[in-house]
Amino acid sequence: MRQHISFYVGDTLHHLSDLPPELTLLDWLRDQQSRTGTKEGCNEGDCGACTVLVGRLEQGALVWRAVNACIHMVWMLDGAQLLTVEDLRGPDGQLHPVQQAMVDEHGSQCGFCTPGFVMSMVALSAQRVDLAELEGTLDGERIINEALAGNLCRCTGYAPIVRAMKKAAAYCARHGEPISARTPELTARLHALRDGKTVELRSPEGRVTLPASVDALASAYAQDPAAVLVAGGTDVGLWVTKRLRRLPHVIAVRAAQDLHQIQTRPDGALWIGAGVTYTEAMPHLVAHLPAAADTLRRIGSTQVRNAATVCGNIGNASPIGDGPPVFMAAGARLHLRCGPERRVVALEDFFLDYGKQDIRPGEFIEGVLVPPLAPRSVCGVYKVSKRFDQDISAVLGAFVLVMAEDGAIQQARLAYGGMAGIPCRATRAEAALLGQHRTQAALHAAQAAMKEDFTPLSDMRASAWYRATVAANLLARLFEAGSVTNPPGAPTLENWQEVAHG
Ligand SMILES: Cc1cc2nc3c(=O)[nH]c(=O)nc-3n(C[C@H](O)[C@H](O)[C@H](O)COP(=O)(O)OP(=O)(O)OC[C@H]3O[C@@H](n4cnc5c(N)ncnc54)[C@H](O)[C@@H]3O)c2cc1C
Ligand code: FES
Ligand code: FES
């Protein structure tokens, strides 16, 4: 057992033991370290002004992630390398290529958002050395837009900033990127910090437990079921910064290294451990559920997805969380653990009512298992929100129809977010589809049945009428444009549709 956390900020090693559980990285940097280059805009993960770079060892290799310091707790940094905007200048005072490009391209006006933009851009240039080769391609544009979607600027407009990103990428391709040039040294430094121990921090304000393994987590939580589990903290961080909630005892889910597993099992099912973030899960999820790719890329921003876990998205049980309907449509099962006891529940049975889940005191999610799609599945995942990026859904529809060889619908799983107090399935609409072919008549029957499935709410995101209309229309989109999975040798979409429509 260790009683302090250790991490680097720039080249300074910090050992901290007396840490309030709710102390955010942003407050610590600005109030205690005088690193005021990191700005506070919204204090809720939306604007990116507080973006910093966190380097960690993932499978032994150093990986940089941009995160929002305003909703990142200081204790999350155990074993990490932190870089803020103050760390970018070279020893001779030379600006980082990204900073220089921002100057050259006039990427800054009032300057308030600039350090945050710069950190997101440096994260991209340190990670994607191939970015310059993608210049002018759709992929290159998408990568840059995704990297910057979590940074808001009210004065410059984004064009000069994007130009600066491209210029910096071209420079780094020719001359190297200064942070990635330090990879061997920084990797060795982080390896030396690793001791595989559980950490217990105590301060007058409370306790933080960082369990080294899932067994240590299970035992700590069984001993104190009143403790708050925190994974990425992208929900819990807001309880602190917006609701001013105290957290007397926090247990850090992501400290348990054996919860970071993500793997495809021999039967094709995808296992996602409770410590896995959306960023880490993304390539696996896209391969496993291709129809969900566009929606998963729109969960929060790069900074949010770098911290947010897939299981935290389920654990918070929000009726408008994006992951739960997707996994529900795919038939996912939750693996729960309480002390030494384990049980498995279907995801739809986990959500009982608004704010109420099938989980006992001291019980937690160990991971989620997503089965493979059946052959001849027609899938669609559609997120509807007011803004394309970085916005919570008004309605999300996630659908899987499994077709018989004759083109009739054999199984239907229609899962929605935003239509009730919990993410749930449209069971009457599903029943109306069974045995039907994918025709207009079948669609209309299912849409009519869906009226009995839901009584949606009106709120600031959408009216009840809008939600009901959109939910029915998303099913129509599935009928028009759902993607089809085919095992090798099975009919293609085109000839299968011929089968379906006679
Ligand atoms: C700016 C911003 C944008 C966002 N955009 C989206 C969006 O587009 N779509 C969306 O769905 N969400 C969005 N979110 C919400 C949030 O990012 C997700 O819900 C995220 O996946 C939560 O994961 P986390 O690891 O950060 O959870 P945490 O904040 O650590 O925890 C969330 C809840 O789950 C519980 N919990 C965590 N791990 C476990 C576990 N293993 N077992 C049991 N309970 C557990 C915690 O106790 C807490 O109640 C956004 C958040 C922010 C700040
Ligand atoms: S201050 Fe706006 S994201 Fe942190
Ligand atoms: S330069 Fe003023 S907010 Fe971006």
JSON list of C-alpha atoms in Angstrom, two decimals, residues 22 46 62 76 87 113 139 163 174 183 214 229 241 248 308 317 348 381 384 415 419 424 502:
[
{"chain": "A", "resi": 22, "resn": "GLU", "atom": "CA", "xyz": [-12.75, 16.79, -5.22]},
{"chain": "A", "resi": 46, "resn": "ASP", "atom": "CA", "xyz": [-17.56, 21.86, -22.94]},
{"chain": "A", "resi": 62, "resn": "LEU", "atom": "CA", "xyz": [3.72, 6.22, -24.06]},
{"chain": "A", "resi": 76, "resn": "MET", "atom": "CA", "xyz": [-6.20, 10.63, -11.55]},
{"chain": "A", "resi": 87, "resn": "ASP", "atom": "CA", "xyz": [5.88, 23.16, -21.04]},
{"chain": "A", "resi": 113, "resn": "CYS", "atom": "CA", "xyz": [-9.21, 29.83, -25.99]},
{"chain": "A", "resi": 139, "resn": "ASP", "atom": "CA", "xyz": [-9.61, 11.63, -43.74]},
{"chain": "A", "resi": 163, "resn": "ARG", "atom": "CA", "xyz": [-4.68, 26.27, -41.42]},
{"chain": "A", "resi": 174, "resn": "ARG", "atom": "CA", "xyz": [9.95, 17.55, -42.08]},
{"chain": "A", "resi": 183, "resn": "THR", "atom": "CA", "xyz": [9.44, 9.50, -26.07]},
{"chain": "A", "resi": 214, "resn": "VAL", "atom": "CA", "xyz": [-10.25, -5.50, -9.65]},
{"chain": "A", "resi": 229, "resn": "LEU", "atom": "CA", "xyz": [-16.97, 5.05, -7.87]},
{"chain": "A", "resi": 241, "resn": "THR", "atom": "CA", "xyz": [-17.93, 21.75, -10.32]},
{"chain": "A", "resi": 248, "resn": "PRO", "atom": "CA", "xyz": [-16.02, 11.93, 1.20]},
{"chain": "A", "resi": 308, "resn": "ALA", "atom": "CA", "xyz": [-14.96, 8.80, -20.38]},
{"chain": "A", "resi": 317, "resn": "ALA", "atom": "CA", "xyz": [-27.89, 5.44, -16.29]},
{"chain": "A", "resi": 348, "resn": "GLU", "atom": "CA", "xyz": [-32.13, -3.74, -20.76]},
{"chain": "A", "resi": 381, "resn": "VAL", "atom": "CA", "xyz": [-27.65, 3.88, -35.25]},
{"chain": "A", "resi": 384, "resn": "VAL", "atom": "CA", "xyz": [-30.31, 13.45, -33.29]},
{"chain": "A", "resi": 415, "resn": "ALA", "atom": "CA", "xyz": [-33.56, 0.59, -28.64]},
{"chain": "A", "resi": 419, "resn": "MET", "atom": "CA", "xyz": [-37.87, 8.53, -25.22]},
{"chain": "A", "resi": 424, "resn": "CYS", "atom": "CA", "xyz": [-35.30, 1.16, -23.42]},
{"chain": "A", "resi": 502, "resn": "GLY", "atom": "CA", "xyz": [-39.84, -11.05, -54.02]}
]
